mmCIF file of C-alpha atoms in Angstrom:
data_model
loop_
_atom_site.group_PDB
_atom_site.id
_atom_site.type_symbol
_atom_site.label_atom_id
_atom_site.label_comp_id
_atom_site.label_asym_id
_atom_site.label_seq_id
_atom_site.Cartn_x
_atom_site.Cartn_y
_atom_site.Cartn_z
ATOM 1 C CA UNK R 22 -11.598 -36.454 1.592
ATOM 2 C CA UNK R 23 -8.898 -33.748 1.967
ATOM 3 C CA UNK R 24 -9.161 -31.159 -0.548
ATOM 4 C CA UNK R 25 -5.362 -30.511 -0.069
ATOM 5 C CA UNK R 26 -4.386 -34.538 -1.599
ATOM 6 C CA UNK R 27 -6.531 -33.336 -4.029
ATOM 7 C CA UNK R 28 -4.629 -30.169 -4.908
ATOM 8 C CA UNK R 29 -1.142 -32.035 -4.166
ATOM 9 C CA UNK R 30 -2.604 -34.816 -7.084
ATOM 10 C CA UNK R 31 -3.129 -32.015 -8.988
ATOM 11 C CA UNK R 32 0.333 -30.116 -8.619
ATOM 12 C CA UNK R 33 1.636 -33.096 -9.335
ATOM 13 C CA UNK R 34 -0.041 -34.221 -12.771
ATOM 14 C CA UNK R 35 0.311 -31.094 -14.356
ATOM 15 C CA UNK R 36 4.174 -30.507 -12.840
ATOM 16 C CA UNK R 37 4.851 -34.082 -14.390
ATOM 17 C CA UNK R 38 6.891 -35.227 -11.662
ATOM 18 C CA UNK R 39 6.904 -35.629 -7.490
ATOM 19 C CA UNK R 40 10.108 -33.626 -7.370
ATOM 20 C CA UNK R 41 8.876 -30.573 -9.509
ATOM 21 C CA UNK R 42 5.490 -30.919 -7.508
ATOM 22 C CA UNK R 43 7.649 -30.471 -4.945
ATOM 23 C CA UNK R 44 9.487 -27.641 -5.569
ATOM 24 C CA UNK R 45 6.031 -25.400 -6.881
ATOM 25 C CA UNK R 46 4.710 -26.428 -3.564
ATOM 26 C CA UNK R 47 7.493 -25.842 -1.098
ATOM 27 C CA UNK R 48 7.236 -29.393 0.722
ATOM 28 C CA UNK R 49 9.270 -32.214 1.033
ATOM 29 C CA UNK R 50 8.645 -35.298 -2.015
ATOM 30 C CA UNK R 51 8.115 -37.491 0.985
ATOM 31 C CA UNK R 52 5.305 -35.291 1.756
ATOM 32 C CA UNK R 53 3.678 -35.628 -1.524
ATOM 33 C CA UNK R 54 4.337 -39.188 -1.594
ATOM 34 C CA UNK R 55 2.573 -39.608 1.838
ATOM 35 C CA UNK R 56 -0.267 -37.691 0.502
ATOM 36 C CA UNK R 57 -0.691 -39.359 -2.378
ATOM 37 C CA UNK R 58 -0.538 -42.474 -1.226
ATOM 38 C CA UNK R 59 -3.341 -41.736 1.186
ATOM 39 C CA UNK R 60 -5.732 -40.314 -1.743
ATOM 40 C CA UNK R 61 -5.431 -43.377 -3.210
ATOM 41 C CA UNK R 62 -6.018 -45.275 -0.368
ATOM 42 C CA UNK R 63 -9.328 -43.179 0.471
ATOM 43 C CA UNK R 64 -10.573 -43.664 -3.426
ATOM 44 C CA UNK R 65 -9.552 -47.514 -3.375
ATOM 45 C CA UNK R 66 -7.261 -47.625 -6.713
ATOM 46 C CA UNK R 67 -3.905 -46.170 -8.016
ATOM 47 C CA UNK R 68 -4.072 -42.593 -9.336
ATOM 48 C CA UNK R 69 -0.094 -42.091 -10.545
ATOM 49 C CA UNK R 70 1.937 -43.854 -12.653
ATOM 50 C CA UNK R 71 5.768 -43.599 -12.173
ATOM 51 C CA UNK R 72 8.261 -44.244 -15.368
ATOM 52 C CA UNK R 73 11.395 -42.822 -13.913
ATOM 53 C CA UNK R 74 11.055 -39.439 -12.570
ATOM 54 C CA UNK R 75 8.119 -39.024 -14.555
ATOM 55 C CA UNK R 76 4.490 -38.986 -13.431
ATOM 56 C CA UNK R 77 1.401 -39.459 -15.242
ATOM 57 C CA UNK R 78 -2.413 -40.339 -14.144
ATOM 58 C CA UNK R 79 -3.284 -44.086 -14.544
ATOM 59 C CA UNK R 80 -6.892 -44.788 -16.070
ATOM 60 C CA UNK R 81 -8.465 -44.386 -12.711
ATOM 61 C CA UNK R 82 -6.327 -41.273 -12.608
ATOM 62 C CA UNK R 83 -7.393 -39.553 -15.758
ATOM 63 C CA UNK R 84 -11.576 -40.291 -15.050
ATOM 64 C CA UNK R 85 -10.968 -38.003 -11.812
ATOM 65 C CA UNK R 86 -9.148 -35.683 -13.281
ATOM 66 C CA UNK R 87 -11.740 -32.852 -14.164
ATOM 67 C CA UNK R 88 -13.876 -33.940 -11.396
ATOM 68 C CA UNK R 89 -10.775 -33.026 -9.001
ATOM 69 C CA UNK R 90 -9.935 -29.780 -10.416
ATOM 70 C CA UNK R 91 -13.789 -28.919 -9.831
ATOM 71 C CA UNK R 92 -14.018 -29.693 -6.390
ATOM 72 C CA UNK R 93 -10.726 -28.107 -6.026
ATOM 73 C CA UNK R 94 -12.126 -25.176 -7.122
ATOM 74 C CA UNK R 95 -15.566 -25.209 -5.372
ATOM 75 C CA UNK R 96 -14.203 -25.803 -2.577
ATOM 76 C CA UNK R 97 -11.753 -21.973 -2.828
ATOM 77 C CA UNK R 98 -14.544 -20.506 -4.196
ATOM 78 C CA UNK R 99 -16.727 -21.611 -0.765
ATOM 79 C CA UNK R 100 -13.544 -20.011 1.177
ATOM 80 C CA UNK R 101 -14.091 -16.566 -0.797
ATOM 81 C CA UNK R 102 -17.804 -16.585 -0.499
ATOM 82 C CA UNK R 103 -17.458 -17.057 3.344
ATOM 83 C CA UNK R 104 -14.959 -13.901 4.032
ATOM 84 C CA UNK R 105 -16.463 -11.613 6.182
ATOM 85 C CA UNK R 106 -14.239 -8.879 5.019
ATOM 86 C CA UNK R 107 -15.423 -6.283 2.202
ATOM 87 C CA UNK R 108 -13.159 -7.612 -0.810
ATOM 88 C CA UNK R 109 -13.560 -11.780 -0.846
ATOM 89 C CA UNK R 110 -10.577 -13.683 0.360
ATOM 90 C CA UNK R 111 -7.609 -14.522 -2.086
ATOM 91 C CA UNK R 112 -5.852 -15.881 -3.858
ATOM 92 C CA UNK R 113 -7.029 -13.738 -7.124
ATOM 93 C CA UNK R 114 -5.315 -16.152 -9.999
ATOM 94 C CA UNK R 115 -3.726 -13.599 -12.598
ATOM 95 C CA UNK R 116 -2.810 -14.061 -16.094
ATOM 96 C CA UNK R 117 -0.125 -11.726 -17.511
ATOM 97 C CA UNK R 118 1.379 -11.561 -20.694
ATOM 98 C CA UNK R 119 5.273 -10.462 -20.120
ATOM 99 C CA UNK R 120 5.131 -6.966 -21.573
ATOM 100 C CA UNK R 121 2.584 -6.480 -18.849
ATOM 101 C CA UNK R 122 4.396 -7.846 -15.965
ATOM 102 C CA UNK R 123 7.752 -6.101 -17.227
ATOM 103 C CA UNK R 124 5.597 -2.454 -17.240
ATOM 104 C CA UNK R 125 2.017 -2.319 -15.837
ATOM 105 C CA UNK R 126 1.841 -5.053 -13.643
ATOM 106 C CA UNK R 127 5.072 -4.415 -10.759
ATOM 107 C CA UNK R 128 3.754 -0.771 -9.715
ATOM 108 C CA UNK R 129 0.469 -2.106 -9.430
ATOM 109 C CA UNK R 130 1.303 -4.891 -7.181
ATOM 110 C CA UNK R 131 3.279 -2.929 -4.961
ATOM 111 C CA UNK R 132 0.175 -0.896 -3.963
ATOM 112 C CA UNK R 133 -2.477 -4.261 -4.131
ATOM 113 C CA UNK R 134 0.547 -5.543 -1.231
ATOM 114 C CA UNK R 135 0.078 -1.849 0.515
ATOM 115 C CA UNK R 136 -3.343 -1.758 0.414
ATOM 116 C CA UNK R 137 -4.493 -5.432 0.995
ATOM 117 C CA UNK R 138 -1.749 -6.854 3.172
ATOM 118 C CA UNK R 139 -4.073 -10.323 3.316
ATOM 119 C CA UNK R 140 -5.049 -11.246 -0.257
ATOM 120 C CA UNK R 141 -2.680 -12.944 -2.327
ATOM 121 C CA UNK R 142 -2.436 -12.492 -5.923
ATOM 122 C CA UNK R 143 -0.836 -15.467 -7.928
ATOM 123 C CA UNK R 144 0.555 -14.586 -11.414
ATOM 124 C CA UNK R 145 0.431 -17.296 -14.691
ATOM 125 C CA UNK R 146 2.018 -15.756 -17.524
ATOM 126 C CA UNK R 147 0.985 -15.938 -20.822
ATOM 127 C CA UNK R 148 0.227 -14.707 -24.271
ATOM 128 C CA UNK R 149 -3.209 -12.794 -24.834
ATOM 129 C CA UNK R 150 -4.994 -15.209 -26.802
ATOM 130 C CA UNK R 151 -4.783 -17.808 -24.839
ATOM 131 C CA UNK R 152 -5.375 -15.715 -21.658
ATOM 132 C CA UNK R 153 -8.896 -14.544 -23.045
ATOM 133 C CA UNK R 154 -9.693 -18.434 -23.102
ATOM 134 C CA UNK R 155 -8.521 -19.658 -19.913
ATOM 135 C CA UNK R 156 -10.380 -16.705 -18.337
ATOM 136 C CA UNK R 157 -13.572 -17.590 -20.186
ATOM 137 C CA UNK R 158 -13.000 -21.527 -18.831
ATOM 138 C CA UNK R 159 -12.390 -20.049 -14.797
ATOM 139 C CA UNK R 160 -8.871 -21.022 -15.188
ATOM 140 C CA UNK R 161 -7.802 -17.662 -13.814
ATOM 141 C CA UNK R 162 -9.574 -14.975 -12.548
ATOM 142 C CA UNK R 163 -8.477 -12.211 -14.339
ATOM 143 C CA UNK R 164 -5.985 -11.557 -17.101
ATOM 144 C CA UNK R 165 -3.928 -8.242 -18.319
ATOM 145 C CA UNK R 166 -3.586 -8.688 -21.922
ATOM 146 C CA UNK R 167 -3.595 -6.933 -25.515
ATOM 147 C CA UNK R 168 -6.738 -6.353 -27.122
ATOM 148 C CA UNK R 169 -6.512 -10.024 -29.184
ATOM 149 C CA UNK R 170 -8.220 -8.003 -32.472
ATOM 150 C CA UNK R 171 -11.558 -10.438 -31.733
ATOM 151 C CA UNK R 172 -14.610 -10.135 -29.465
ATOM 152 C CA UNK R 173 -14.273 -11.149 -26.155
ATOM 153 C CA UNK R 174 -16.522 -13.861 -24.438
ATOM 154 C CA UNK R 175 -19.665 -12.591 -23.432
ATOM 155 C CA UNK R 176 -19.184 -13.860 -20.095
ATOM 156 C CA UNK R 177 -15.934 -11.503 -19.433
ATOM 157 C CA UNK R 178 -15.802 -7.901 -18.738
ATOM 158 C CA UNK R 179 -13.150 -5.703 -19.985
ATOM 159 C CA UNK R 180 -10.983 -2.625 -18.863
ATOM 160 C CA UNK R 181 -9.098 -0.095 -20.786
ATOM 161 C CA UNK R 182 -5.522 0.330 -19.656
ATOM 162 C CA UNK R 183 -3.366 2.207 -21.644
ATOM 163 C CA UNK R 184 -3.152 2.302 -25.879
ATOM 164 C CA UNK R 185 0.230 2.009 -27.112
ATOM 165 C CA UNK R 186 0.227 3.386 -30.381
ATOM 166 C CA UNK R 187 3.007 1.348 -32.648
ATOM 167 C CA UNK R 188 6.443 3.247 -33.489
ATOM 168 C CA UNK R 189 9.770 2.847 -35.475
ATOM 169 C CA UNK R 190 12.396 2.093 -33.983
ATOM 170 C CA UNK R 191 16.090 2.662 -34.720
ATOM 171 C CA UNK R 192 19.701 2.657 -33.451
ATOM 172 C CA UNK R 193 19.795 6.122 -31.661
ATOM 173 C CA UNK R 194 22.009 7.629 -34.305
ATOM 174 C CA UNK R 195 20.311 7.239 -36.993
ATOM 175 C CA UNK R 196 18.584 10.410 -38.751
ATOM 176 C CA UNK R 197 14.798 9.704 -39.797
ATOM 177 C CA UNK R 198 13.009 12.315 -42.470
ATOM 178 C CA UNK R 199 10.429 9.562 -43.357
ATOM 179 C CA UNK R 200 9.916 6.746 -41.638
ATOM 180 C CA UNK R 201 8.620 4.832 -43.903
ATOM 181 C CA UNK R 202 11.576 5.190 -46.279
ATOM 182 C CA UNK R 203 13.253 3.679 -43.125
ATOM 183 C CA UNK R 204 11.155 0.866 -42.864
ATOM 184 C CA UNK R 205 11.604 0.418 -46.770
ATOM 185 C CA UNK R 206 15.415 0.870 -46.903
ATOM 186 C CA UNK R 207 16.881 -0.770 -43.784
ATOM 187 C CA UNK R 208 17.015 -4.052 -42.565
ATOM 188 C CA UNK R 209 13.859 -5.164 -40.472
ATOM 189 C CA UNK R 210 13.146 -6.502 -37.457
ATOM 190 C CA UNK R 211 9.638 -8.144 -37.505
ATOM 191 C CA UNK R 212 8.475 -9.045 -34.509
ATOM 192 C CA UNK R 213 6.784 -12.188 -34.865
ATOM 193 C CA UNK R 214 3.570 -12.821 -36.718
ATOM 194 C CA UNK R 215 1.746 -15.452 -34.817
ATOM 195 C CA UNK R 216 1.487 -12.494 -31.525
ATOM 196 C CA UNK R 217 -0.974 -9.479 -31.872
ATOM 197 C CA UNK R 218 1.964 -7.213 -32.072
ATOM 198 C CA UNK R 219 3.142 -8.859 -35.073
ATOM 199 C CA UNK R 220 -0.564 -8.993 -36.428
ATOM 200 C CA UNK R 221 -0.697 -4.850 -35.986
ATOM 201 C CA UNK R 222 2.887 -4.252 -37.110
ATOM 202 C CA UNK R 223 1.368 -6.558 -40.340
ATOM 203 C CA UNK R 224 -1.686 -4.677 -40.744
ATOM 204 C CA UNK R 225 0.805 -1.231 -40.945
ATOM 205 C CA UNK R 226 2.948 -2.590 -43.259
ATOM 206 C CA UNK R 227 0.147 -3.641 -45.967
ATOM 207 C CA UNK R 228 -1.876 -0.449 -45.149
ATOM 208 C CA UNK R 229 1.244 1.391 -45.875
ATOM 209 C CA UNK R 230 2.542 -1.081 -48.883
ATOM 210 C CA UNK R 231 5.781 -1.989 -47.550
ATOM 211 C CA UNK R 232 7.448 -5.075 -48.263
ATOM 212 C CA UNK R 233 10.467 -4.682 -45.861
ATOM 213 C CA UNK R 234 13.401 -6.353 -46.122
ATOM 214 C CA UNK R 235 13.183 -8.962 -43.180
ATOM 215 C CA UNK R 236 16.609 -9.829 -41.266
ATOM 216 C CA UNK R 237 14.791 -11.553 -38.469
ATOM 217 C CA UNK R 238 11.358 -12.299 -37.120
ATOM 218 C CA UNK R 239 11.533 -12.533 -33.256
ATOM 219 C CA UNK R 240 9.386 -12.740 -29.983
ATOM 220 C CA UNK R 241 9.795 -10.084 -27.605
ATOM 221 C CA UNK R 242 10.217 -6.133 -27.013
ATOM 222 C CA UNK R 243 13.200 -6.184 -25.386
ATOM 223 C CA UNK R 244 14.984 -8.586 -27.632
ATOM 224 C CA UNK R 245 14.062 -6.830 -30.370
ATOM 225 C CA UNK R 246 14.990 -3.487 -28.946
ATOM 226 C CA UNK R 247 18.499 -4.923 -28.168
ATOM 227 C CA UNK R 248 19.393 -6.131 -31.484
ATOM 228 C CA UNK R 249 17.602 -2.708 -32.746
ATOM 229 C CA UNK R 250 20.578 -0.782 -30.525
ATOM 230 C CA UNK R 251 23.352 -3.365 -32.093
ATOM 231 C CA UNK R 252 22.942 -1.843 -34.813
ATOM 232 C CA UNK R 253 21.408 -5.213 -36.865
ATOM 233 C CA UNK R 254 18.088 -3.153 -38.333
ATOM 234 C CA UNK R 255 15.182 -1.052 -37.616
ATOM 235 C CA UNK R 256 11.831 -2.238 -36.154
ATOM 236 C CA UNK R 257 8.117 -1.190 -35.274
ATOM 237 C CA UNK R 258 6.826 -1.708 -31.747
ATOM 238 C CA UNK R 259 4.383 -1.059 -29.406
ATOM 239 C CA UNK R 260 5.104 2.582 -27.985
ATOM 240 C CA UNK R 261 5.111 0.969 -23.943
ATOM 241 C CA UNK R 262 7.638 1.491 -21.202
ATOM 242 C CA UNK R 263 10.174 -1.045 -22.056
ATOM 243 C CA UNK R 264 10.394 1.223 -25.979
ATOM 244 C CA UNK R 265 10.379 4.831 -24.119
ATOM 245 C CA UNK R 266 12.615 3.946 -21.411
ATOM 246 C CA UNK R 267 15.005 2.171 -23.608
ATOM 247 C CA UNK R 268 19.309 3.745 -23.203
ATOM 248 C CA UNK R 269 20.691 5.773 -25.377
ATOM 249 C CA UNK R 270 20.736 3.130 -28.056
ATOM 250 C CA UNK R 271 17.356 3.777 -29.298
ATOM 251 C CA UNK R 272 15.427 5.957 -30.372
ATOM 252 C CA UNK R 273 11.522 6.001 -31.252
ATOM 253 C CA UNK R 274 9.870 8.262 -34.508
ATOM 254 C CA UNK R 275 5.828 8.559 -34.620
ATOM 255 C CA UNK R 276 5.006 6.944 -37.311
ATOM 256 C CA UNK R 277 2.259 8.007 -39.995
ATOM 257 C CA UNK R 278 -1.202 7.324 -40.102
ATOM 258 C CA UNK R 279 -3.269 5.236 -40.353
ATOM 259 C CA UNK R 280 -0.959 3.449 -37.678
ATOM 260 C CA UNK R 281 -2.789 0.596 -35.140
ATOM 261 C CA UNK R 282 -2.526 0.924 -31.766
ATOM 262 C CA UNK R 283 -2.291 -1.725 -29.263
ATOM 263 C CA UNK R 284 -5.201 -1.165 -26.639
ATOM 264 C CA UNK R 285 -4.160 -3.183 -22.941
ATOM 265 C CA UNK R 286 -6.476 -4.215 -20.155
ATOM 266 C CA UNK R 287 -7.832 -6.384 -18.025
ATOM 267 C CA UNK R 288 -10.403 -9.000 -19.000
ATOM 268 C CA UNK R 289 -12.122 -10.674 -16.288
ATOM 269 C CA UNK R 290 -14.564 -13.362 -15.933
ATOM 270 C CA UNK R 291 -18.058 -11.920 -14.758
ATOM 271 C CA UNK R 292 -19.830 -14.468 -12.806
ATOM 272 C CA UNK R 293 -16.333 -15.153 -10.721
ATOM 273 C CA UNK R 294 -16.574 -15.365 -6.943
ATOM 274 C CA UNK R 295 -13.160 -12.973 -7.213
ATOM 275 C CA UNK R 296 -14.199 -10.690 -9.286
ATOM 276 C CA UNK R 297 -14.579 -7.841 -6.665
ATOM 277 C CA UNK R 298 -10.879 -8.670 -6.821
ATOM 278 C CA UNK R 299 -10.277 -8.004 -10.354
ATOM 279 C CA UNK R 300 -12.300 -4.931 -10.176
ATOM 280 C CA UNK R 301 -9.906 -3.607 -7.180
ATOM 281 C CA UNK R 302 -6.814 -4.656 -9.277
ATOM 282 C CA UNK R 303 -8.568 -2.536 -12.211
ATOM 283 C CA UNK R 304 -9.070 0.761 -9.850
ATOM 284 C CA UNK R 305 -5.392 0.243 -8.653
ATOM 285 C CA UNK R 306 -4.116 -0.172 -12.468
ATOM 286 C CA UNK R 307 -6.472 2.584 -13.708
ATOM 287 C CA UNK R 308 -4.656 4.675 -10.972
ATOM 288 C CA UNK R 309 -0.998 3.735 -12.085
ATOM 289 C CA UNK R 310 0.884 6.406 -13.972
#
């Protein structure tokens, strides 16, 4: 059995679709169709269902369905085991959440292409919480993330990257004495309770008592930072490099203790055949400025 049908039946269940299959895996649909066609031939029944320009497993499709992704799997994890070379070959699968792939995460893989011209690194964003899981399940290989405020899996080891004490936030001309009269008096910018960041800026607040008048809960540093320079209210954020380097329409106050801090890593699964990968990605991240 080819492992590649099995990865193309697999691209194409969880794409939804022989076109977007397509498109994630740079071939013609004719090719997919072709090699679909001839899994199912090999296994003896029909695999996909086709309403439209939809996709989805049949019966017979859905009982191989884990049993695929395994082999899948076993059989890239035989490919790194058999390297010869002194890190184990690629692809290391990399969950990101998007504050770390619009600050940590480019730098790094600019020297990870420098340094190992021959091992790919293939990036699933995410959000932190749901990283830690799909690291803990072999989903990906490693993850950057924000501490998710709860113990990691036992099977996953975990780097320090940078802490990112939280700060306010205002339009660059406005004059702060005490910030949390700010916070108090001016229109607020939460950013969004179900993410850590809106969990620590949360924990502040109560720590603090302040009930701030909320003009908007939203998702997102830079958003937040933009409507912060329009002028539409004040906010508390994460003190990273999307805050600091912000234009001249911001501006960023320390703000009093006690005050969380957001700690960022990597988390990575133990036991992985990559993970001399993840530790290299670590050194190279630990190195970063």
């Amino acid at each position: 059995m080819e492992i590649k049908f099995l990865e193309t039946y697999l691209a194409v269940v969880d794409a939804g679709s022989v076109a977007a299959a397509a498109r994630i895996l740079d071939v013609a649909p004719t090719t997919i169709a072709q090699q679909i066609k001839a899994l199912e031939k090999e296994v003896g029944c029909r695999l996909l269902g086709r309403v439209g320009h939809t996709a989805k497993p049949t019966e017979a499709g859905y009982r191989m369905l884990d049993r695929a992704r395994l082999v899948v799997r076993e059989a890239k994890d035989m490919c790194t085991v058999a390297a010869s070379d002194a890190l184990p070959a690629g692809p290391l699968r990399l969950g990101a959440t998007y504050s770390a792939l619009m600050g940590l995460l480019p730098p790094a893989l600019r020297e990870w292409n420098r340094r190992y011209t021959d091992i790919e690194i293939f990036i699933q964003p995410g959000d932190s919480v749901p990283l830690v899981q799909r690291v803990a399940d072999s989903d990906v290989d490693a993850a950057v993330i924000g501490d998710p405020l709860f113990p990691f899996p036992k099977s996953c080891d975990w780097a320090l990257l940078r802490e990112e004490p939280l700060v306010l936030v205002t339009p660059a001309s406005m004059r702060v004495d005490d910030p949390l009269d700010v916070i108090a008096r001016e229109p607020f910018i939460r950013f969004d309770r179900s993410f850590m960041v809106g969990k620590l800026v949360d924990i502040f607040l109560q720590q603090h008592g302040i009930n701030p008048k909320a003009q908007f809960e939203l998702d997102g540093t830079e958003v937040i930072a933009k409507f912060v320079a329009e002028g539409l209210g004040v906010s508390i954020l994460p003190k990273c490099p999307q805050v600091v380097a912000q234009d001249a329409g911001t501006r960023y106050w320390p703000l009093p203790e006690p005050c969380p801090t957001r700690n960022v890593g990597l988390l990575w699964l133990r036991s992985s055949v990559r993970a001399p990968l993840s530790v290299a990605l670590r050194d190279i991240l630990l190195e970063s400025p």
